[in-house]
Short mmCIF file of C-alpha atoms and ligand atoms in Angstrom, two decimals:
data_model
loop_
_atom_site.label_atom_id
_atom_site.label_comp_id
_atom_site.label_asym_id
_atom_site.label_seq_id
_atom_site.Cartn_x
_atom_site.Cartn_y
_atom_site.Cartn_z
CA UNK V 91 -16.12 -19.94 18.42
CA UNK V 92 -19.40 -20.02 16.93
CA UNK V 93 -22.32 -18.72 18.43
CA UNK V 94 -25.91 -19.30 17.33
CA UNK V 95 -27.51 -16.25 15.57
CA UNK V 96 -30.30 -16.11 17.64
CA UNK V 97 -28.17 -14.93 20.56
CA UNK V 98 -26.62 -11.90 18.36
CA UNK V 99 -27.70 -8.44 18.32
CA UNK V 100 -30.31 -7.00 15.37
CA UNK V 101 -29.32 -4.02 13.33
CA UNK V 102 -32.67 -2.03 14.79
CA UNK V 103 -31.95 -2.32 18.49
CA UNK V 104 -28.25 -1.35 17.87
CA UNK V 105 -29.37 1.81 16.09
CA UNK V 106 -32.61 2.67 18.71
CA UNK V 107 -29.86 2.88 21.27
CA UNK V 108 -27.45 5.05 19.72
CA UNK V 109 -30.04 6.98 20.00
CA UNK V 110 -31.14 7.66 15.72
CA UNK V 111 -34.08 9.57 15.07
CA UNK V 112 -37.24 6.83 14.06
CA UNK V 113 -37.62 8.53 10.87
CA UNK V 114 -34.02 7.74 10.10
CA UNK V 115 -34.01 3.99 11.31
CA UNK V 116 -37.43 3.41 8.77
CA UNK V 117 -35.10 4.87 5.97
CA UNK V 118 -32.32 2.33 6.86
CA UNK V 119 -34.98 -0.23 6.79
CA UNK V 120 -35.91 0.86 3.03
CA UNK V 121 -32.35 1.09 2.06
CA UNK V 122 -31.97 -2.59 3.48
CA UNK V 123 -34.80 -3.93 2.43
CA UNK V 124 -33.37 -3.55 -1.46
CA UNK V 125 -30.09 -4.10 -0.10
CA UNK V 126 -31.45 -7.73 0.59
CA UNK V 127 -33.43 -8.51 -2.95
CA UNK V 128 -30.12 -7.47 -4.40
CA UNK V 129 -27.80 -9.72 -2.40
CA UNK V 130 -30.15 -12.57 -3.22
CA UNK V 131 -30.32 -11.78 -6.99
CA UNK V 132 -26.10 -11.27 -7.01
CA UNK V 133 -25.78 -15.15 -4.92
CA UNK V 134 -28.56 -16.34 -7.77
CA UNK V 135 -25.85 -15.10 -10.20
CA UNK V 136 -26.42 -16.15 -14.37
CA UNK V 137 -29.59 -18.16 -12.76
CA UNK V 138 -30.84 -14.61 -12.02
CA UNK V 139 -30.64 -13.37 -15.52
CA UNK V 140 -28.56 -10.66 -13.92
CA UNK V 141 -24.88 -10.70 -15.54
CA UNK V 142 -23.87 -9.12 -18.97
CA UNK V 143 -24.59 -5.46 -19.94
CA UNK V 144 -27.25 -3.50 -21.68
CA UNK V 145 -26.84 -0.93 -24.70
CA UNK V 146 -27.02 2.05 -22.58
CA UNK V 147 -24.84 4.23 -21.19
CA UNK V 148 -25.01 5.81 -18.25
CA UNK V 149 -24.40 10.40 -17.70
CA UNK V 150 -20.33 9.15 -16.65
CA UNK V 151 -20.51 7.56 -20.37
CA UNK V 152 -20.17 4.12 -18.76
CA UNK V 153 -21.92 1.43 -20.69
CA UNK V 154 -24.62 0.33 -17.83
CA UNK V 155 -24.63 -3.55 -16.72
CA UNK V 156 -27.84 -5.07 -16.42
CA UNK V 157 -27.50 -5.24 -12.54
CA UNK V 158 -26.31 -1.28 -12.41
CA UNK V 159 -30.42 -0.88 -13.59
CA UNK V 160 -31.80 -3.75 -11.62
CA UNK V 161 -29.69 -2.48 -8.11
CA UNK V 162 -30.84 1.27 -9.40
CA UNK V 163 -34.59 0.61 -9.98
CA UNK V 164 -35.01 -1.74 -6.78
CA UNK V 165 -33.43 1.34 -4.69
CA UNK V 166 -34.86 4.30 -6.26
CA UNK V 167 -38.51 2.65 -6.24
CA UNK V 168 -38.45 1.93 -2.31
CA UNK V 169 -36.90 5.18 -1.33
CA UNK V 170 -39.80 7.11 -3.17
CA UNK V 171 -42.42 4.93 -1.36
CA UNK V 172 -40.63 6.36 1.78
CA UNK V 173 -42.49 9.93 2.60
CA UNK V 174 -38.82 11.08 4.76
CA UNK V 175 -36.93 11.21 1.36
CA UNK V 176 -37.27 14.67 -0.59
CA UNK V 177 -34.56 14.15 -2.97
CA UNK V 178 -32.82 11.51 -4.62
CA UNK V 179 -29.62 11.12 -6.49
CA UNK V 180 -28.17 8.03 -8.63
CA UNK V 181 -24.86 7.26 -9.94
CA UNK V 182 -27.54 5.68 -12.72
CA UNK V 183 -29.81 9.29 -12.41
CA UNK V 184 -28.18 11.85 -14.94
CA UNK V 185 -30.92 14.52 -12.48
CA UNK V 186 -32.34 14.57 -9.23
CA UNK V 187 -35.34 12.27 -8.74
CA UNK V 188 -37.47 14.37 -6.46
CA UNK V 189 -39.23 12.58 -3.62
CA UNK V 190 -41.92 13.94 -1.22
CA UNK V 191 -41.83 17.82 -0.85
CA UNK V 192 -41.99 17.52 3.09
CA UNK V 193 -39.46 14.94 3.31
CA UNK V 194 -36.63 15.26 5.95
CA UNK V 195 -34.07 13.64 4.01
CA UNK V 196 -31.98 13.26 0.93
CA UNK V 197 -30.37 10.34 -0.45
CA UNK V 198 -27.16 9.70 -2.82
CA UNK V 199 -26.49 5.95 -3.50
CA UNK V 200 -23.95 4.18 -6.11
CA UNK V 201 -26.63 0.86 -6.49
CA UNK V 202 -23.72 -1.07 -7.86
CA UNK V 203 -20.07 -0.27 -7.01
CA UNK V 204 -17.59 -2.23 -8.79
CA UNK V 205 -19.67 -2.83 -12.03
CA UNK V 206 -16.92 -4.88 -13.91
CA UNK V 207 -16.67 -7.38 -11.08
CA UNK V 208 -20.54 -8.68 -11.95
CA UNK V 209 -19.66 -11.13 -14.58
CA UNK V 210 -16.49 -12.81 -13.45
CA UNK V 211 -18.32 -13.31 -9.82
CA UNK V 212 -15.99 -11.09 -8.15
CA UNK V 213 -16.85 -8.29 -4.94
CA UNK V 214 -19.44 -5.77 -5.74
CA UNK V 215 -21.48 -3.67 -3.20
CA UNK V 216 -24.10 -1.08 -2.97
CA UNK V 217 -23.15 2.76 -1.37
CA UNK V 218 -25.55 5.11 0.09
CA UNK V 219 -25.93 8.12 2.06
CA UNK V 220 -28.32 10.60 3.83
CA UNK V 221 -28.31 14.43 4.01
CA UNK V 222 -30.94 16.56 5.99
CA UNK V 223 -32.58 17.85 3.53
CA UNK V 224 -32.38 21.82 2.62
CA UNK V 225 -34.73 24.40 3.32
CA UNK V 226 -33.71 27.36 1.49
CA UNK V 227 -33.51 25.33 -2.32
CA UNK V 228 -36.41 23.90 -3.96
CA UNK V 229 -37.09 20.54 -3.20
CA UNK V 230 -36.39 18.53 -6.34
CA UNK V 231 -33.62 20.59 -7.06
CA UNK V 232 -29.65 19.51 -7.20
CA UNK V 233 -28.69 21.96 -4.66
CA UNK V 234 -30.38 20.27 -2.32
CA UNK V 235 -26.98 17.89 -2.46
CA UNK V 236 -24.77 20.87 -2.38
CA UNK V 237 -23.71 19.95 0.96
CA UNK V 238 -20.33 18.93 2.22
CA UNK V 239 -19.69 15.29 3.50
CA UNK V 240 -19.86 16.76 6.94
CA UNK V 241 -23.23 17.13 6.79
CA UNK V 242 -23.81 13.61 6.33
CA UNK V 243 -26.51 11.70 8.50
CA UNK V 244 -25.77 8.51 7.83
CA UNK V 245 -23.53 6.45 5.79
CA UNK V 246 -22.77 3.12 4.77
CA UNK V 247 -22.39 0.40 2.33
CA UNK V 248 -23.08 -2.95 1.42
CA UNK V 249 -20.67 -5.75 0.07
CA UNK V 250 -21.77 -8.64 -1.75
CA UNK V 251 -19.24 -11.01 -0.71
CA UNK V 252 -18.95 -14.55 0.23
CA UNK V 253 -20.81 -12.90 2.98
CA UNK V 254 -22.99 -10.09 2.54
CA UNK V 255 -22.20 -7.55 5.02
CA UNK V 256 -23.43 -4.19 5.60
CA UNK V 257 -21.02 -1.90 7.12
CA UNK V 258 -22.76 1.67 8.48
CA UNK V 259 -22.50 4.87 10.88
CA UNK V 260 -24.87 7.06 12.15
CA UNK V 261 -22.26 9.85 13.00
CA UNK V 262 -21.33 7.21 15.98
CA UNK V 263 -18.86 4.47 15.40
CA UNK V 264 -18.42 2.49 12.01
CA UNK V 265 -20.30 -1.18 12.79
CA UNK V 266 -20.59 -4.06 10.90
CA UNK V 267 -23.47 -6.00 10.84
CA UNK V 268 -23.59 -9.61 8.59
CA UNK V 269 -26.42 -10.19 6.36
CA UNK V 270 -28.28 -13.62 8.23
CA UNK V 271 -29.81 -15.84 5.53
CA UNK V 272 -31.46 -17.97 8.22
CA UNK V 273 -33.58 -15.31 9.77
CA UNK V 274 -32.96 -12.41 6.53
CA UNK V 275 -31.96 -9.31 8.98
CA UNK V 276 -28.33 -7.95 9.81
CA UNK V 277 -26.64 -9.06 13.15
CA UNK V 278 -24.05 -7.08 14.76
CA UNK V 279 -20.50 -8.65 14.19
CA UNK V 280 -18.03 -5.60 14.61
CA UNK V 281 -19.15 -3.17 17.41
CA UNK V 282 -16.48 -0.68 16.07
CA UNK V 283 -14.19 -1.05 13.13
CA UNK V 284 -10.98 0.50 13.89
CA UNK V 285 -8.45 0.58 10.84
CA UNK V 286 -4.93 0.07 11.96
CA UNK V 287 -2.47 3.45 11.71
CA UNK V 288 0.61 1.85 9.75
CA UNK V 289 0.19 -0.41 7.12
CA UNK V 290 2.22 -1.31 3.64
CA UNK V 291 -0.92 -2.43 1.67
CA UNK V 292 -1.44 -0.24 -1.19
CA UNK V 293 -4.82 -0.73 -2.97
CA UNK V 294 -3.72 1.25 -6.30
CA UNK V 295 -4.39 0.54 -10.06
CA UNK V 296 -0.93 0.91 -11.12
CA UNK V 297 -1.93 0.29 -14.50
CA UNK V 298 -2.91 4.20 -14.15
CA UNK V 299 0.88 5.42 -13.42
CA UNK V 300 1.14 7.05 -17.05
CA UNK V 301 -1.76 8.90 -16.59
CA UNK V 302 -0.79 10.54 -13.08
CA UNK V 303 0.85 13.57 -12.13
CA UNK V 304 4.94 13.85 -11.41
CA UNK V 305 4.85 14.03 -7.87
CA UNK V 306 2.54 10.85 -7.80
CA UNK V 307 4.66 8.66 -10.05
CA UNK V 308 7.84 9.95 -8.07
CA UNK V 309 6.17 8.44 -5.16
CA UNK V 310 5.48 5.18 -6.33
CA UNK V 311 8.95 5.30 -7.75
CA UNK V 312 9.93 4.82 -3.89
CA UNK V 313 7.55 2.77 -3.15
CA UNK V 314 8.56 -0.10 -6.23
CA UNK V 315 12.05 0.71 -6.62
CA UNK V 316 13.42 3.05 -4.35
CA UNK V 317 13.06 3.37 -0.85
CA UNK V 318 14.24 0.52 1.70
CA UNK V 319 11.33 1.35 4.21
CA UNK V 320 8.45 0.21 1.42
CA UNK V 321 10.34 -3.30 1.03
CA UNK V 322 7.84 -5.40 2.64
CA UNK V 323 4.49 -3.88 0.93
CA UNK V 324 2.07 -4.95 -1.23
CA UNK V 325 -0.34 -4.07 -3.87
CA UNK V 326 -3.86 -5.16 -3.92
CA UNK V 327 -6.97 -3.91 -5.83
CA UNK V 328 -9.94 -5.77 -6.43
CA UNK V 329 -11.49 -2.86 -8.91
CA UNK V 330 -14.36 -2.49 -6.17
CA UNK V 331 -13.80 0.38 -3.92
CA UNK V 332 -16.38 -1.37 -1.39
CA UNK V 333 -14.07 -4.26 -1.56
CA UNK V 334 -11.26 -1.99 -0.83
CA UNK V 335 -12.37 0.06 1.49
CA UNK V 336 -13.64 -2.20 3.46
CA UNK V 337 -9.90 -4.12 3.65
CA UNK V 338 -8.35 -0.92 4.85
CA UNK V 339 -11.23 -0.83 7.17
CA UNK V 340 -10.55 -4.35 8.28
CA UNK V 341 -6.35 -4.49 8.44
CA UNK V 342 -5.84 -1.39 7.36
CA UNK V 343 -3.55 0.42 4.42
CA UNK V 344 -3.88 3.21 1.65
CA UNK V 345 -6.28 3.25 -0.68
CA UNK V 346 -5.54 5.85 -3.74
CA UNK V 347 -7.42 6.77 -7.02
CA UNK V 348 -5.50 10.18 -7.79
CA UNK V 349 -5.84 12.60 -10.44
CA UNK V 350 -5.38 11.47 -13.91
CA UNK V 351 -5.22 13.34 -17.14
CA UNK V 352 -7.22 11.66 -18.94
CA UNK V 353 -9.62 13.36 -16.54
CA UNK V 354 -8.70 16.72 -16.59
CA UNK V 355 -5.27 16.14 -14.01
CA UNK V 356 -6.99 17.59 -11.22
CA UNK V 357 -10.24 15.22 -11.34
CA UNK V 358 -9.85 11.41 -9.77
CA UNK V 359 -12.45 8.47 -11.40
CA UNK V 360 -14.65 8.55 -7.83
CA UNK V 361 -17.80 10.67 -7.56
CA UNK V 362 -17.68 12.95 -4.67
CA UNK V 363 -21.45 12.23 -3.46
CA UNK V 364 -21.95 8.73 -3.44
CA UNK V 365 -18.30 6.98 -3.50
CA UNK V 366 -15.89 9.72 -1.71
CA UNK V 367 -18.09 11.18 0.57
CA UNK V 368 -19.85 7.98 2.37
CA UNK V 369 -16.53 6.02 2.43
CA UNK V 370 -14.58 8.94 4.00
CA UNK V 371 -17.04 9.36 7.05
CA UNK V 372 -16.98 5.48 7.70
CA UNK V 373 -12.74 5.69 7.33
CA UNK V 374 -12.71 8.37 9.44
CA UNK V 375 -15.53 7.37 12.01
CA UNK V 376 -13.20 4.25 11.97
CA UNK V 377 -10.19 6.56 13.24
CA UNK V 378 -8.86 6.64 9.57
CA UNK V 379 -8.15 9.52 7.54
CA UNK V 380 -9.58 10.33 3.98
CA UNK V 381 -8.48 13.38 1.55
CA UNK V 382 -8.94 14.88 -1.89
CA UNK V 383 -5.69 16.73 -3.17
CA UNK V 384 -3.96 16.89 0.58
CA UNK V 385 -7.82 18.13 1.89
CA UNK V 386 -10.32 16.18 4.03
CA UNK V 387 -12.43 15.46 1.36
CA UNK V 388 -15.96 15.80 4.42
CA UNK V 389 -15.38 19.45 4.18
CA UNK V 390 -15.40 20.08 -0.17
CA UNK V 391 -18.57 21.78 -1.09
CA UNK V 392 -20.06 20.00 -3.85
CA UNK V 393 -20.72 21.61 -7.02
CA UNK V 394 -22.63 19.07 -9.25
CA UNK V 395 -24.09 15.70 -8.63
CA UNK V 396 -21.44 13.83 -10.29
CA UNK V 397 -18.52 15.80 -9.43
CA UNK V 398 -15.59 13.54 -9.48
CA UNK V 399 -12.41 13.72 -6.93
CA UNK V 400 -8.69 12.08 -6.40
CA UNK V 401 -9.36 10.02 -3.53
CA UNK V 402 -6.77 8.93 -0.87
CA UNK V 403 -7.59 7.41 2.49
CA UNK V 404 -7.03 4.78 5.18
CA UNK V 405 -4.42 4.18 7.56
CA UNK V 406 -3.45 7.70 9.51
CA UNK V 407 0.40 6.88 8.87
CA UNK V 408 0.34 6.01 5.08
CA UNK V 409 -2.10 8.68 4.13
CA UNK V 410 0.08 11.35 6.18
CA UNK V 411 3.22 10.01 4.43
CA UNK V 412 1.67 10.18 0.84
CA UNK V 413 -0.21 13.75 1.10
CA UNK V 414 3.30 15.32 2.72
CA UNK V 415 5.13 13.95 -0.17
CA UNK V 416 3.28 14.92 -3.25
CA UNK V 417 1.32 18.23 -1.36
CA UNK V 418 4.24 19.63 0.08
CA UNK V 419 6.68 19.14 -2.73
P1 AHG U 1384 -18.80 1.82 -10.45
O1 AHG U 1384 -18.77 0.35 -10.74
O2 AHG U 1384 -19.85 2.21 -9.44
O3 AHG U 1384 -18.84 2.67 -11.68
O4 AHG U 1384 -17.45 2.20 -9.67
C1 AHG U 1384 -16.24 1.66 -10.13
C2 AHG U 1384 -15.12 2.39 -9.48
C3 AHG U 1384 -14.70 1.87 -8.12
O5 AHG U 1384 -15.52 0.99 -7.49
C4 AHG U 1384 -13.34 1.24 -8.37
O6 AHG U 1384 -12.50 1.53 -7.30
C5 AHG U 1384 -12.88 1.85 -9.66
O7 AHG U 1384 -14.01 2.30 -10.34
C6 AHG U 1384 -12.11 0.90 -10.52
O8 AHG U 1384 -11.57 1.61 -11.58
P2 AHG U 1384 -10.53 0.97 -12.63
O9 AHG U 1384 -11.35 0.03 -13.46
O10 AHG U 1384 -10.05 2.17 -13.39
O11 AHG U 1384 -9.45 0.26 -11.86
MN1 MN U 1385 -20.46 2.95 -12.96
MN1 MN U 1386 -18.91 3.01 -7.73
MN1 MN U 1387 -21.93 2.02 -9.66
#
């Protein structure tokens, strides 16, 4: 039933009542605030002069798009305006940017998640979190995000969808809130996400089997050939963990990006501080479950900025289920 927008609730007042320090709502704001030029850029599409790549390459030897640069600028620019932030880190940043030496907080972000979605107009999104910042490291310096997910103030993402929607937690429960192009703020639409325990949606690039470890491919040997109680699941993967994530979030399932060799067999593709991290607390603060190699991936101490991790979370029951199959073996 639709209900005018006027009459729905605005992102600030939601977050003044759960009680989140001012300091921390302003930084939301800033976070937003780019959030917003981006989403407007991304719906302005090849009018934008946004698609196509560059001739860089970012630290992960990615070749950059033009809108990983654009997304990173935008944030990075309005976060160091902010005096709160100390510390800075980028998926686009091979080093810490430092910030204002009496800041409060530090801030990871992944500008543009799902980079190879941007020129065939598919789901992209931008990740972000917040850390107190340290007092016993310098202030510019990258053990200032030496700090497991646990620590983390604040996380959330955005998804540039048909509808841009920003889904967030302040250590309270995962909301959504839906981007309003009539008025420009975020409105309130899921109090409290809740992903579902059981579920047979796999979100998987199976295209990866050959590079996975035995116990992994003698998993998915059940699930594709093998065992009867996997006959009515599916595989979906949009090559976006926002996009993902946030359909686990919605109707639940698994969402996996294990260890590969071509990474070293014990590495995943996802960077710990600003795609594992952030997702996990929003599964979990969701009443999901998210781990790294059979751990709860909140509680692995960092040990560089773009420290990459298998990922597996979602759905209690499937993420249970894979971990005491391949973990316990
Ligand atoms: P990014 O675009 O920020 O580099 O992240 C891409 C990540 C993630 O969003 C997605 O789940 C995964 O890479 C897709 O990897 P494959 O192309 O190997 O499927
Ligand atoms: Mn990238
Ligand atoms: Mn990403
Ligand atoms: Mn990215």
């Amino acid at each position: 039933m639709y209900k005018p927008v006027s009459r729905m609730r605005r992102l600030i007042p939601v977050l003044k009542q759960d009680g989140v320090d001012t300091d921390l709502i302003m930084l939301v704001r800033t976070i937003l605030a780019a959030s917003k030029e981006i989403a407007f850029r991304v719906s302005q599409g090849e009018l934008a002069g946004i698609l196509g790549s560059t001739l860089n390459e970012n630290i992960q030897g990615e070749v950059q798009k033009k809108l990983d640069v654009l997304a990173n600028q935008l944030i990075k620019e309005m976060l160091l305006d902010d005096e709160s932030v100390r510390a800075i880190a980028s998926e686009e940043e091979e080093h810490v940017v430092a910030g204002h030496s009496t800041g409060r907080y530090i801030v990871a972000f992944d500008p543009l998640d799902g980079s190879s979605n941007i020129d065939v107009n598919g789901q992209i999104g931008t990740i972000f979190t917040v850390y107190p910042a340290r007092e016993d490291v310098a202030y510019d310096s990258c053990q200032q995000f030496h700090q497991p997910g646990i620590n983390q103030l604040c996380a959330g993402y955005i998804l540039y969808g048909p509808s841009s929607l920003l889904v967030l937690s302040t250590g309270g429960p995962t909301r959504c809130y839906t981007l309003d192009l009539t008025h420009g703020g975020y409105l309130l639409t899921k109090a409290q996400m809740n992903v579902p325990r059981d579920s047979c949606e796999f979100a998987i690039n199976m295209a990866n089997y050959r590079h996975w470890s035995r116990v992994t491919q003698a998993y998915f040997d059940q699930v594709l050939y093998a065992s009867e109680r996997f006959r009515h699941s599916s595989v979906r993967w949009n090559a976006a963990m926002v996009g993902d994530v946030h359909r686990v979030l919605s109707r639940g399932g698994i969402f996996l990006y294990p260890e590969d060799a071509r990474l070293g067999n014990e590495t995943g593709k996802l960077r710990l501080l600003y795609e594992a991290n952030p997702l996990s607390l929003l599964i979990e603060k969701a009443g999901g479950k998210a781990t790294s190699s059979g751990r709860r991936t909140l509680e692995i101490m960092p040990k560089d900025l773009h420290q990459r991790v298998p990922v597996v979370l979602g759905s209690v029951g499937p993420v249970d289920d894979f971990n005491s199959a391949v973990f316990s073996a």
